[in-house]
Coordinates of N, CA and C in Angstrom, one line a residue:
M1 N 101.5 50.8 68.2 CA 102.6 51.4 67.4 C 102.0 52.7 66.7
Q2 N 103.1 53.6 66.5 CA 102.6 54.9 65.8 C 103.7 55.2 64.7
L3 N 103.0 55.6 63.6 CA 103.8 56.1 62.5 C 104.3 57.4 62.5
I4 N 105.5 57.8 62.3 CA 106.0 59.2 62.2 C 106.4 59.5 60.6
I5 N 105.9 60.5 60.0 CA 106.2 60.7 58.8 C 106.9 62.1 58.5
G6 N 107.6 62.1 57.6 CA 108.3 63.3 57.2 C 109.8 63.3 57.5
R7 N 110.7 64.0 56.8 CA 112.2 63.9 57.0 C 112.5 64.4 58.3
K8 N 112.1 65.7 58.6 CA 112.6 66.3 60.0 C 112.1 65.7 61.2
P9 N 110.7 65.3 61.1 CA 110.2 64.7 62.3 C 110.8 63.2 62.6
V10 N 111.2 62.5 61.5 CA 111.9 61.2 61.8 C 113.3 61.5 62.3
L11 N 114.0 62.4 61.7 CA 115.4 62.8 62.3 C 115.3 63.1 63.7
E12 N 114.3 64.0 64.1 CA 114.2 64.6 65.5 C 113.9 63.3 66.4
S13 N 113.0 62.5 65.9 CA 112.8 61.3 66.7 C 113.9 60.4 67.0
L14 N 114.8 60.2 66.0 CA 116.0 59.3 66.1 C 117.0 60.0 67.1
N15 N 117.0 61.3 67.1 CA 118.1 62.1 67.9 C 117.4 62.2 69.4
S16 N 116.2 61.8 69.7 CA 115.6 61.8 70.9 C 115.7 60.4 71.6
D17 N 115.1 60.3 72.7 CA 115.0 59.1 73.4 C 113.7 58.1 73.1
E18 N 113.1 58.6 71.9 CA 111.8 57.9 71.6 C 112.2 56.4 71.1
Q19 N 111.3 55.5 71.4 CA 111.7 54.1 71.0 C 111.3 53.8 69.6
I20 N 112.1 54.0 68.7 CA 111.9 53.8 67.3 C 112.1 52.4 67.0
L21 N 111.2 51.6 66.2 CA 111.3 50.3 66.0 C 112.1 50.1 64.6
Q22 N 111.9 50.9 63.5 CA 112.4 50.8 62.1 C 112.0 52.1 61.4
V23 N 112.8 52.4 60.4 CA 112.7 53.5 59.6 C 112.4 53.0 58.0
Y24 N 111.6 53.7 57.3 CA 111.3 53.4 56.0 C 111.7 54.5 55.1
I25 N 112.5 54.3 54.0 CA 113.0 55.3 53.1 C 112.7 54.9 51.7
Q26 N 111.9 55.6 51.0 CA 111.5 55.3 49.6 C 112.7 55.2 48.6
F27 N 112.8 54.4 47.8 CA 113.9 54.3 46.7 C 114.0 55.7 46.1
G28 N 115.2 56.2 46.0 CA 115.4 57.4 45.2 C 115.7 58.6 46.0
Q29 N 115.3 58.5 47.4 CA 115.6 59.6 48.2 C 116.9 59.9 48.6
E30 N 117.4 61.1 48.5 CA 118.7 61.4 48.7 C 118.7 62.8 49.3
G31 N 119.9 63.2 49.8 CA 120.1 64.5 50.5 C 120.7 64.5 51.7
G32 N 121.0 65.6 52.3 CA 121.8 65.7 53.6 C 121.0 65.2 54.8
I33 N 119.6 65.4 54.8 CA 118.7 65.0 55.9 C 118.6 63.4 55.8
I34 N 118.5 62.9 54.6 CA 118.5 61.4 54.5 C 119.7 60.8 54.9
D35 N 120.9 61.3 54.6 CA 122.2 60.9 55.1 C 122.2 61.0 56.7
A36 N 121.6 62.1 57.1 CA 121.7 62.3 58.7 C 120.8 61.1 59.2
I37 N 119.6 60.9 58.6 CA 118.6 59.9 59.2 C 119.4 58.5 59.3
R38 N 120.1 58.0 58.1 CA 120.8 56.9 58.2 C 121.8 56.8 59.2
V39 N 122.7 57.8 59.3 CA 123.6 57.9 60.4 C 123.1 57.8 61.9
A40 N 122.0 58.6 62.1 CA 121.4 58.5 63.4 C 120.9 57.1 63.7
A41 N 120.2 56.5 62.7 CA 119.6 55.2 62.8 C 120.7 54.3 63.1
K42 N 121.8 54.3 62.4 CA 122.9 53.4 62.7 C 123.5 53.4 64.0
K43 N 123.5 54.6 64.5 CA 124.1 54.7 65.9 C 123.3 54.1 66.8
R44 N 121.9 54.2 66.7 CA 121.1 53.5 67.7 C 120.7 52.1 67.4
G45 N 121.4 51.4 66.3 CA 121.0 50.1 65.9 C 119.6 49.9 65.5
I46 N 119.1 50.8 64.7 CA 117.7 50.8 64.3 C 117.8 50.5 62.7
K47 N 116.9 49.5 62.4 CA 117.0 49.0 61.0 C 116.4 50.1 60.0
V48 N 117.1 50.4 58.8 CA 116.6 51.2 57.9 C 116.1 50.4 56.7
N49 N 114.9 50.5 56.2 CA 114.3 49.6 55.1 C 114.2 50.5 53.9
Q50 N 114.9 50.2 52.9 CA 114.7 51.0 51.7 C 113.6 50.3 50.7
I51 N 112.5 50.8 50.5 CA 111.4 50.2 49.9 C 111.0 50.9 48.6
S52 N 110.1 50.2 47.8 CA 109.7 50.7 46.6 C 108.5 51.8 46.8
P53 N 108.5 52.7 45.8 CA 107.4 53.7 45.9 C 106.0 53.1 46.3
D54 N 105.6 52.1 45.5 CA 104.3 51.4 45.8 C 104.2 50.9 47.3
K55 N 105.2 50.2 47.7 CA 105.2 49.8 49.1 C 105.2 50.8 50.1
F56 N 105.9 52.0 49.8 CA 105.9 53.0 50.7 C 104.5 53.6 50.9
R57 N 103.9 53.8 49.7 CA 102.5 54.3 49.7 C 101.5 53.5 50.5
Q58 N 101.7 52.2 50.3 CA 100.9 51.3 51.1 C 101.0 51.4 52.6
I59 N 102.2 51.6 53.0 CA 102.6 51.8 54.5 C 102.1 53.1 55.0
V60 N 102.4 54.2 54.2 CA 102.4 55.5 54.7 C 101.0 56.1 54.4
K61 N 100.5 56.0 53.2 CA 99.2 56.5 52.8 C 99.1 58.0 53.0
D62 N 100.2 58.7 52.7 CA 100.3 60.2 52.9 C 101.2 60.8 51.7
K63 N 100.7 61.6 50.9 CA 101.4 62.0 49.8 C 102.4 63.1 50.2
N64 N 102.4 63.6 51.4 CA 103.4 64.6 51.9 C 104.4 64.1 52.9
A65 N 104.6 62.8 52.7 CA 105.6 62.1 53.8 C 107.0 62.3 53.3
Q66 N 107.3 62.9 52.3 CA 108.7 63.3 51.8 C 109.6 62.0 51.7
G67 N 109.0 61.0 51.5 CA 109.6 59.6 51.1 C 110.4 59.1 52.5
V68 N 109.9 59.4 53.7 CA 110.5 58.9 54.9 C 109.5 58.7 56.0
A69 N 109.4 57.6 56.6 CA 108.6 57.3 57.7 C 109.3 56.5 58.7
A70 N 108.8 56.4 60.0 CA 109.5 55.6 61.0 C 108.3 55.0 61.9
I71 N 108.5 54.0 62.4 CA 107.7 53.4 63.4 C 108.1 53.5 64.8
K72 N 107.4 54.0 65.8 CA 107.7 54.1 67.2 C 106.6 53.3 67.9
S73 N 107.2 52.8 69.1 CA 106.3 51.8 69.9 C 105.2 52.6 70.5
F74 N 105.4 53.8 71.0 CA 104.4 54.5 71.8 C 104.9 56.0 72.0
Q75 N 103.8 56.7 72.3 CA 104.1 58.2 72.6 C 104.5 58.2 74.1
K76 N 105.6 58.9 74.3 CA 106.2 58.9 75.6 C 105.5 60.1 76.4
F77 N 104.8 59.8 77.5 CA 104.1 61.0 78.3 C 105.0 61.0 79.5
H78 N 105.1 62.2 80.1 CA 105.8 62.5 81.3 C 104.7 62.7 82.5
S79 N 105.1 62.5 83.6 CA 104.1 62.7 84.8 C 104.0 64.3 85.1
L80 N 103.1 64.7 85.6 CA 102.9 66.2 86.0 C 104.1 66.5 86.9
Q81 N 104.4 65.7 87.9 CA 105.6 66.0 88.8 C 106.8 66.2 88.1
E82 N 107.0 65.3 87.0 CA 108.2 65.4 86.1 C 108.4 66.8 85.5
I83 N 107.2 67.2 85.0 CA 107.2 68.5 84.2 C 107.4 69.8 85.2
I84 N 106.7 69.6 86.4 CA 106.9 70.8 87.5 C 108.4 70.8 87.9
Q85 N 109.0 69.6 88.2 CA 110.3 69.6 88.6 C 111.3 70.1 87.5
F86 N 111.1 69.7 86.2 CA 111.9 70.1 85.2 C 111.9 71.7 85.0
S87 N 110.6 72.3 85.1 CA 110.5 73.6 85.1 C 111.2 74.5 86.2
K88 N 111.2 73.8 87.4 CA 111.9 74.4 88.6 C 113.4 74.3 88.5
D89 N 113.8 73.2 87.9 CA 115.4 73.0 87.7 C 115.8 74.2 86.7
K90 N 115.0 74.6 85.8 CA 115.5 75.6 84.9 C 115.4 77.0 85.4
Q91 N 114.7 77.2 86.6 CA 114.4 78.5 87.1 C 115.5 79.3 87.5
H92 N 116.7 78.6 87.8 CA 118.0 79.4 88.0 C 119.0 78.8 87.2
K93 N 119.7 79.7 86.4 CA 120.7 79.3 85.6 C 121.8 80.4 85.7
I94 N 123.1 79.9 85.4 CA 124.3 80.7 85.5 C 124.6 81.2 84.1
I95 N 124.7 82.4 84.0 CA 125.1 83.0 82.6 C 126.6 83.2 82.8
S96 N 127.4 82.3 82.2 CA 128.8 82.3 82.4 C 129.4 83.7 81.9
S97 N 128.9 84.2 80.8 CA 129.6 85.4 80.3 C 129.6 86.4 81.2
Q98 N 128.5 86.5 82.1 CA 128.4 87.8 83.0 C 128.7 87.2 84.5
D99 N 128.9 85.9 84.6 CA 129.2 85.4 85.9 C 128.2 85.9 87.0
Q100 N 126.9 85.7 86.6 CA 126.0 86.1 87.7 C 124.7 85.1 87.5
I101 N 123.9 85.2 88.5 CA 122.7 84.3 88.5 C 121.5 85.0 87.8
S102 N 120.9 84.4 86.8 CA 119.8 85.0 86.1 C 118.6 84.2 86.4
K103 N 117.5 84.8 86.9 CA 116.3 84.0 87.4 C 115.4 84.0 86.1
T104 N 115.0 82.8 85.8 CA 114.0 82.5 84.6 C 112.8 82.0 85.3
F105 N 111.6 82.4 84.8 CA 110.3 82.0 85.4 C 109.7 80.8 84.7
P106 N 109.4 79.8 85.3 CA 108.8 78.5 84.7 C 107.5 79.0 83.9
I107 N 107.2 78.3 82.7 CA 106.0 78.3 82.0 C 105.6 76.9 81.5
I108 N 104.4 76.6 81.9 CA 103.7 75.3 81.4 C 102.5 75.7 80.5
L109 N 102.2 75.1 79.5 CA 101.1 75.3 78.6 C 100.1 74.2 78.9
I110 N 98.9 74.5 79.0 CA 97.7 73.6 79.1 C 96.9 73.6 78.0
L111 N 96.5 72.5 77.3 CA 95.6 72.4 76.2 C 94.3 71.8 76.7
D112 N 93.3 72.6 76.8 CA 92.1 72.1 77.3 C 91.0 71.6 76.3
S113 N 91.1 70.4 76.0 CA 90.2 69.7 75.0 C 90.3 70.2 73.6
I114 N 91.5 70.4 73.1 CA 91.7 70.8 71.7 C 91.8 69.5 70.8
Q115 N 90.9 69.6 69.8 CA 90.6 68.2 69.2 C 91.2 68.2 67.7
D116 N 91.7 69.3 67.2 CA 92.2 69.2 66.0 C 93.6 69.0 65.8
T117 N 94.1 67.8 65.3 CA 95.4 67.5 65.1 C 96.5 68.5 64.6
Q118 N 96.1 69.2 63.5 CA 96.8 70.2 62.9 C 97.0 71.3 64.0
N119 N 96.1 71.8 64.7 CA 96.2 72.8 65.7 C 97.2 72.4 66.8
V120 N 97.1 71.1 67.3 CA 97.9 70.7 68.4 C 99.3 70.6 67.9
G121 N 99.5 70.1 66.7 CA 100.9 70.2 66.0 C 101.5 71.5 66.0
A122 N 100.7 72.6 65.5 CA 101.1 73.9 65.4 C 101.6 74.4 66.8
I123 N 100.7 74.1 67.7 CA 100.9 74.8 69.1 C 102.2 74.1 69.6
L124 N 102.4 72.7 69.5 CA 103.6 72.1 70.1 C 104.9 72.8 69.5
R125 N 104.8 73.1 68.1 CA 105.9 73.7 67.5 C 106.2 75.1 68.1
T126 N 105.1 76.0 68.2 CA 105.2 77.3 68.9 C 105.8 77.1 70.4
A127 N 105.2 76.2 71.0 CA 105.6 76.0 72.4 C 107.2 75.6 72.6
E128 N 107.6 74.8 71.7 CA 109.1 74.5 71.7 C 109.8 75.6 71.4
C129 N 109.5 76.4 70.3 CA 110.2 77.6 70.0 C 110.1 78.8 71.0
S130 N 109.1 78.8 71.9 CA 109.0 79.9 72.8 C 109.7 79.4 74.2
G131 N 110.2 78.1 74.3 CA 110.8 77.7 75.7 C 109.9 77.3 76.6
V132 N 108.7 76.7 76.3 CA 107.8 76.2 77.2 C 108.4 74.9 77.9
D133 N 108.3 74.8 79.2 CA 108.9 73.6 79.9 C 108.2 72.5 79.8
G134 N 106.9 72.6 79.5 CA 106.1 71.2 79.5 C 104.6 71.6 79.1
I135 N 103.9 70.6 78.5 CA 102.7 70.7 78.0 C 101.7 69.7 78.6
I136 N 100.7 70.2 79.2 CA 99.5 69.3 79.7 C 98.4 69.1 78.8
V137 N 97.9 68.0 78.5 CA 96.8 67.6 77.6 C 95.8 66.8 78.3
T138 N 94.6 67.0 78.1 CA 93.5 66.2 78.6 C 93.5 64.8 77.9
K139 N 93.1 63.8 78.6 CA 93.3 62.5 78.2 C 92.0 62.3 77.3
H140 N 90.8 62.8 77.6 CA 89.5 62.6 77.0 C 89.2 64.0 76.1
N141 N 88.6 63.7 75.0 CA 88.1 64.9 74.2 C 89.1 65.7 73.7
S142 N 90.3 65.0 73.4 CA 91.7 65.7 72.9 C 92.1 65.0 71.8
A143 N 92.8 65.7 70.9 CA 93.4 65.1 69.7 C 94.4 64.1 70.2
P144 N 94.6 63.0 69.5 CA 95.8 62.1 69.9 C 97.1 62.7 69.4
I145 N 98.1 62.4 70.1 CA 99.5 62.7 69.6 C 100.0 61.7 68.7
N146 N 99.6 62.0 67.4 CA 99.8 61.0 66.4 C 100.8 61.4 65.3
Q147 N 100.8 60.8 64.1 CA 101.8 61.2 63.1 C 101.4 62.5 62.4
T148 N 100.2 62.8 62.5 CA 99.8 64.2 61.9 C 100.4 65.3 62.8
V149 N 100.2 65.0 64.2 CA 100.7 66.1 65.1 C 102.2 66.1 65.0
A150 N 102.9 65.0 64.9 CA 104.3 65.0 64.8 C 104.8 65.7 63.6
K151 N 104.1 65.5 62.4 CA 104.6 66.2 61.1 C 104.4 67.8 61.2
T152 N 103.0 68.1 61.7 CA 102.8 69.5 61.8 C 103.6 70.3 62.7
S153 N 104.1 69.6 63.7 CA 105.0 70.3 64.7 C 106.3 70.3 64.3
A154 N 106.7 69.8 63.1 CA 108.0 69.9 62.5 C 109.1 69.2 63.5
G155 N 108.6 68.2 64.2 CA 109.5 67.4 65.1 C 109.5 67.9 66.5
A156 N 108.7 68.9 66.7 CA 108.6 69.5 68.2 C 108.0 68.4 69.1
S157 N 107.2 67.6 68.7 CA 106.6 66.7 69.6 C 107.5 65.7 70.2
E158 N 108.6 65.7 69.6 CA 109.7 64.8 70.2 C 110.7 65.5 71.1
L159 N 110.5 66.8 71.2 CA 111.3 67.7 72.0 C 110.8 68.3 73.2
V160 N 109.4 68.4 73.2 CA 108.8 69.0 74.4 C 108.3 67.9 75.3
K161 N 108.1 68.2 76.5 CA 107.7 67.2 77.6 C 106.1 67.4 77.6
I162 N 105.4 66.2 77.3 CA 104.0 66.2 77.4 C 103.4 65.4 78.5
C163 N 102.5 65.9 79.1 CA 101.8 65.2 80.3 C 100.4 65.0 79.8
Q164 N 99.7 63.8 80.0 CA 98.4 63.6 79.8 C 97.7 63.3 81.1
V165 N 96.6 64.0 81.3 CA 96.0 63.9 82.6 C 94.5 63.5 82.4
N166 N 93.9 62.9 83.5 CA 92.6 62.4 83.4 C 91.6 63.6 84.0
N167 N 92.2 64.3 84.9 CA 91.4 65.4 85.6 C 92.2 66.6 85.6
L168 N 91.9 67.6 84.7 CA 92.5 68.8 84.5 C 92.3 69.8 85.8
A169 N 91.3 69.7 86.3 CA 91.0 70.5 87.6 C 92.0 70.2 88.7
Q170 N 92.1 68.8 88.9 CA 93.1 68.4 89.8 C 94.6 68.8 89.5
A171 N 94.9 68.8 88.2 CA 96.2 69.2 87.8 C 96.4 70.5 88.1
I172 N 95.5 71.4 87.8 CA 95.6 72.8 88.1 C 95.7 73.1 89.6
D173 N 95.1 72.4 90.4 CA 95.2 72.5 91.8 C 96.6 72.2 92.2
E174 N 97.3 71.1 91.6 CA 98.5 70.7 92.0 C 99.6 71.8 91.6
L175 N 99.4 72.4 90.4 CA 100.2 73.4 89.9 C 100.2 74.6 90.9
K176 N 99.0 75.0 91.2 CA 98.8 76.1 92.3 C 99.6 75.8 93.5
K177 N 99.6 74.6 94.1 CA 100.2 74.3 95.3 C 101.8 74.4 95.0
E178 N 102.3 74.2 93.8 CA 103.7 74.3 93.4 C 104.0 75.6 93.2
G179 N 103.2 76.7 93.3 CA 103.6 78.2 93.1 C 103.3 78.6 91.7
F180 N 102.6 78.0 90.9 CA 102.0 78.5 89.6 C 100.9 79.3 89.6
W181 N 100.8 80.3 88.8 CA 99.7 81.2 88.7 C 99.1 80.8 87.3
I182 N 97.8 80.5 87.3 CA 97.0 80.0 86.1 C 96.4 81.2 85.3
V183 N 96.8 81.2 84.0 CA 96.3 82.2 83.3 C 95.6 81.6 82.1
G184 N 94.3 82.0 81.9 CA 93.4 81.4 80.9 C 93.0 82.3 79.8
S185 N 93.1 81.8 78.6 CA 92.6 82.6 77.4 C 91.1 82.4 77.3
Y186 N 90.4 83.5 77.5 CA 89.0 83.4 77.7 C 88.2 84.8 77.1
L187 N 87.2 84.6 76.4 CA 86.6 85.7 75.7 C 85.4 86.3 76.7
G188 N 85.2 85.7 77.7 CA 84.3 86.4 78.7 C 84.8 87.5 79.5
N189 N 84.6 87.6 80.7 CA 85.0 88.7 81.6 C 86.5 88.6 81.7
S190 N 87.3 89.2 80.9 CA 88.6 89.0 81.0 C 89.5 90.3 80.7
K191 N 90.8 90.3 80.9 CA 91.6 91.6 80.7 C 92.3 91.4 79.5
P192 N 92.7 92.5 78.6 CA 93.6 92.4 77.6 C 94.9 91.6 77.9
Y193 N 95.4 90.9 77.1 CA 96.5 89.9 77.5 C 97.8 90.7 77.9
T194 N 98.0 92.0 77.4 CA 99.0 92.7 77.8 C 99.1 93.3 79.0
E195 N 98.0 93.3 79.8 CA 97.8 94.0 81.1 C 98.3 93.2 82.2
I196 N 98.7 91.9 82.0 CA 99.2 91.0 83.0 C 100.7 91.0 83.1
D197 N 101.2 90.9 84.3 CA 102.6 90.9 84.6 C 103.1 89.3 84.6
Y198 N 103.7 88.9 83.7 CA 104.0 87.5 83.5 C 105.4 87.1 84.0
K199 N 106.0 87.9 84.8 CA 107.2 87.6 85.5 C 107.0 86.9 86.8
I200 N 106.3 85.8 86.7 CA 105.8 84.9 87.8 C 105.7 83.4 87.1
P201 N 105.8 82.3 87.9 CA 105.6 81.0 87.3 C 104.2 80.9 86.8
V202 N 104.1 80.6 85.4 CA 102.8 80.8 84.8 C 102.6 79.4 84.2
A203 N 101.1 79.1 84.4 CA 100.5 77.8 83.5 C 99.4 78.5 82.8
L204 N 99.8 78.6 81.4 CA 98.9 79.3 80.4 C 97.9 78.2 79.8
V205 N 96.5 78.4 79.9 CA 95.5 77.5 79.4 C 94.9 78.1 78.1
V206 N 94.9 77.2 77.0 CA 94.1 77.6 75.8 C 93.2 76.5 75.6
G207 N 92.0 76.8 75.0 CA 90.9 75.9 74.9 C 90.5 75.4 73.6
N208 N 89.5 74.7 73.6 CA 88.9 74.0 72.4 C 88.6 75.0 71.3
E209 N 88.7 74.5 70.1 CA 88.6 75.4 68.9 C 87.2 76.1 68.8
E210 N 86.3 75.6 69.3 CA 84.9 76.2 69.1 C 84.4 76.7 70.5
K211 N 84.7 76.0 71.6 CA 84.1 76.5 73.0 C 85.0 77.2 73.8
G212 N 86.3 77.2 73.4 CA 87.3 77.7 74.4 C 87.6 76.9 75.5
I213 N 88.1 77.4 76.6 CA 88.3 76.7 77.8 C 87.0 76.5 78.6
R214 N 86.9 75.3 79.3 CA 85.7 74.9 79.9 C 85.5 75.9 81.1
K215 N 84.1 76.1 81.5 CA 83.9 77.0 82.7 C 84.6 76.6 84.0
L216 N 84.6 75.3 84.2 CA 85.4 74.7 85.4 C 86.7 75.0 85.4
T217 N 87.3 75.2 84.2 CA 88.8 75.5 84.0 C 89.0 77.0 84.3
A218 N 88.0 77.8 83.7 CA 88.0 79.2 83.8 C 87.9 79.6 85.3
D219 N 87.1 78.9 86.0 CA 86.8 79.3 87.3 C 88.0 79.1 88.2
K220 N 89.0 78.2 87.8 CA 90.2 77.9 88.5 C 91.3 78.8 88.2
C221 N 91.2 79.6 87.1 CA 92.2 80.5 86.7 C 92.4 81.8 87.6
D222 N 93.6 82.2 87.9 CA 93.9 83.4 88.7 C 93.7 84.5 87.8
F223 N 94.0 84.5 86.5 CA 93.8 85.6 85.5 C 93.2 85.1 84.3
L224 N 92.2 85.7 83.7 CA 91.6 85.5 82.4 C 92.0 86.6 81.5
V225 N 92.5 86.3 80.3 CA 93.0 87.3 79.5 C 92.3 87.0 78.0
H226 N 92.3 88.0 77.2 CA 91.8 88.0 75.9 C 92.7 88.7 74.9
I227 N 92.7 88.6 73.6 CA 93.4 89.2 72.7 C 92.4 90.1 72.0
P228 N 92.5 91.5 72.0 CA 91.5 92.3 71.5 C 91.5 92.2 69.9
M229 N 90.3 92.2 69.4 CA 90.1 92.1 68.0 C 89.7 93.5 67.4
K230 N 90.3 93.7 66.1 CA 89.9 94.9 65.5 C 88.9 94.6 64.3
G231 N 88.7 93.4 63.9 CA 87.8 93.1 62.8 C 86.4 92.7 63.1
K232 N 85.7 92.1 62.3 CA 84.3 91.5 62.7 C 84.5 90.2 63.3
I233 N 85.4 89.4 63.0 CA 85.6 88.1 63.6 C 86.2 88.4 65.1
Q234 N 85.7 87.7 66.0 CA 85.9 87.9 67.3 C 86.9 87.0 68.1
S235 N 87.5 86.1 67.3 CA 88.4 85.1 67.8 C 89.3 84.6 66.7
L236 N 90.6 84.3 67.3 CA 91.6 83.7 66.3 C 91.7 82.2 66.5
N237 N 92.3 81.5 65.5 CA 92.5 80.2 65.7 C 93.5 80.0 66.9
V238 N 93.1 78.9 67.5 CA 93.7 78.6 68.8 C 95.2 78.5 68.7
S239 N 95.7 78.0 67.7 CA 97.2 77.9 67.5 C 97.9 79.3 67.3
V240 N 97.1 80.2 66.7 CA 97.7 81.6 66.5 C 97.6 82.3 67.8
A241 N 96.5 82.1 68.6 CA 96.3 82.8 69.8 C 97.4 82.3 70.8
A242 N 97.6 81.0 70.9 CA 98.6 80.5 71.7 C 100.1 81.1 71.4
G243 N 100.4 81.3 70.2 CA 101.5 81.9 69.7 C 101.7 83.3 70.3
I244 N 100.7 84.1 70.1 CA 100.7 85.5 70.6 C 100.9 85.5 71.9
L245 N 100.1 84.7 72.7 CA 100.3 84.8 74.2 C 101.5 84.2 74.8
L246 N 102.2 83.3 74.2 CA 103.5 82.8 74.5 C 104.6 83.8 74.3
F247 N 104.4 84.5 73.2 CA 105.6 85.4 72.9 C 105.5 86.7 73.5
E248 N 104.2 87.1 74.0 CA 104.1 88.2 74.9 C 104.7 87.9 76.3
I249 N 104.4 86.7 76.8 CA 105.1 86.3 78.0 C 106.7 86.3 77.9
L250 N 107.2 85.7 76.7 CA 108.6 85.8 76.4 C 109.2 87.3 76.3
R251 N 108.4 88.1 75.6 CA 108.8 89.5 75.6 C 108.9 90.1 76.9
Q252 N 107.8 90.0 77.6 CA 107.9 90.8 79.0 C 109.1 90.2 79.9
R253 N 109.3 88.9 79.7 CA 110.4 88.4 80.6 C 111.9 88.7 80.1
S254 N 111.9 89.2 78.9 CA 113.3 89.7 78.3 C 113.5 91.1 78.6
I255 N 112.6 91.9 79.1 CA 112.7 93.2 79.5 C 113.6 93.4 80.7

């Protein structure tokens, strides 16, 4: 079982297909989001427990929980094929206002051994905002998708499709077979990130906070890119770098 904390993450969970077991609301909590949580829980037949501040602190043990928490049975992971198929289903869409076919290119985000839950949560939020079709995480040496991730992501962890893989190299090979081009964020021998044409099916790889993406992963990339630095520090926080790269892809595709 997993604890979800915070008003917005709990509401997003209730409005998704996550298996929520029960909701806790601390006495005295009121407002529009609290009312929406009660309504959403009632629609799904999920029990809402109103409890004292002392008991709430015993259960949650987080001062920033905003007086709301929920318990879900497990984190839902999708298969790699489910994410690939979802991205391809989105590839063509009808813009009714113009009555024409508009081609959109799939984008999948790969997190190679990112271990900080705050970073993962921030990346999930950015990924959802930028329209990423799915996220692949490594099963080992990666942060768990837990309540900290859910809260930091502002509910995005309930909205994006996440796939957990044992062997990232094999997953990348499968993506290549399906027509994806692999773009890795890499400080070594790489091009400035704006020099790549992203109007292709892309799987973007960002890596560990200290070491970056692994050499085996880098060797499998079709393109390696970096964000040029002007200061003395030569690298950005991985969540910031992911945001810059994702929105450059979005910018190019909107032209």
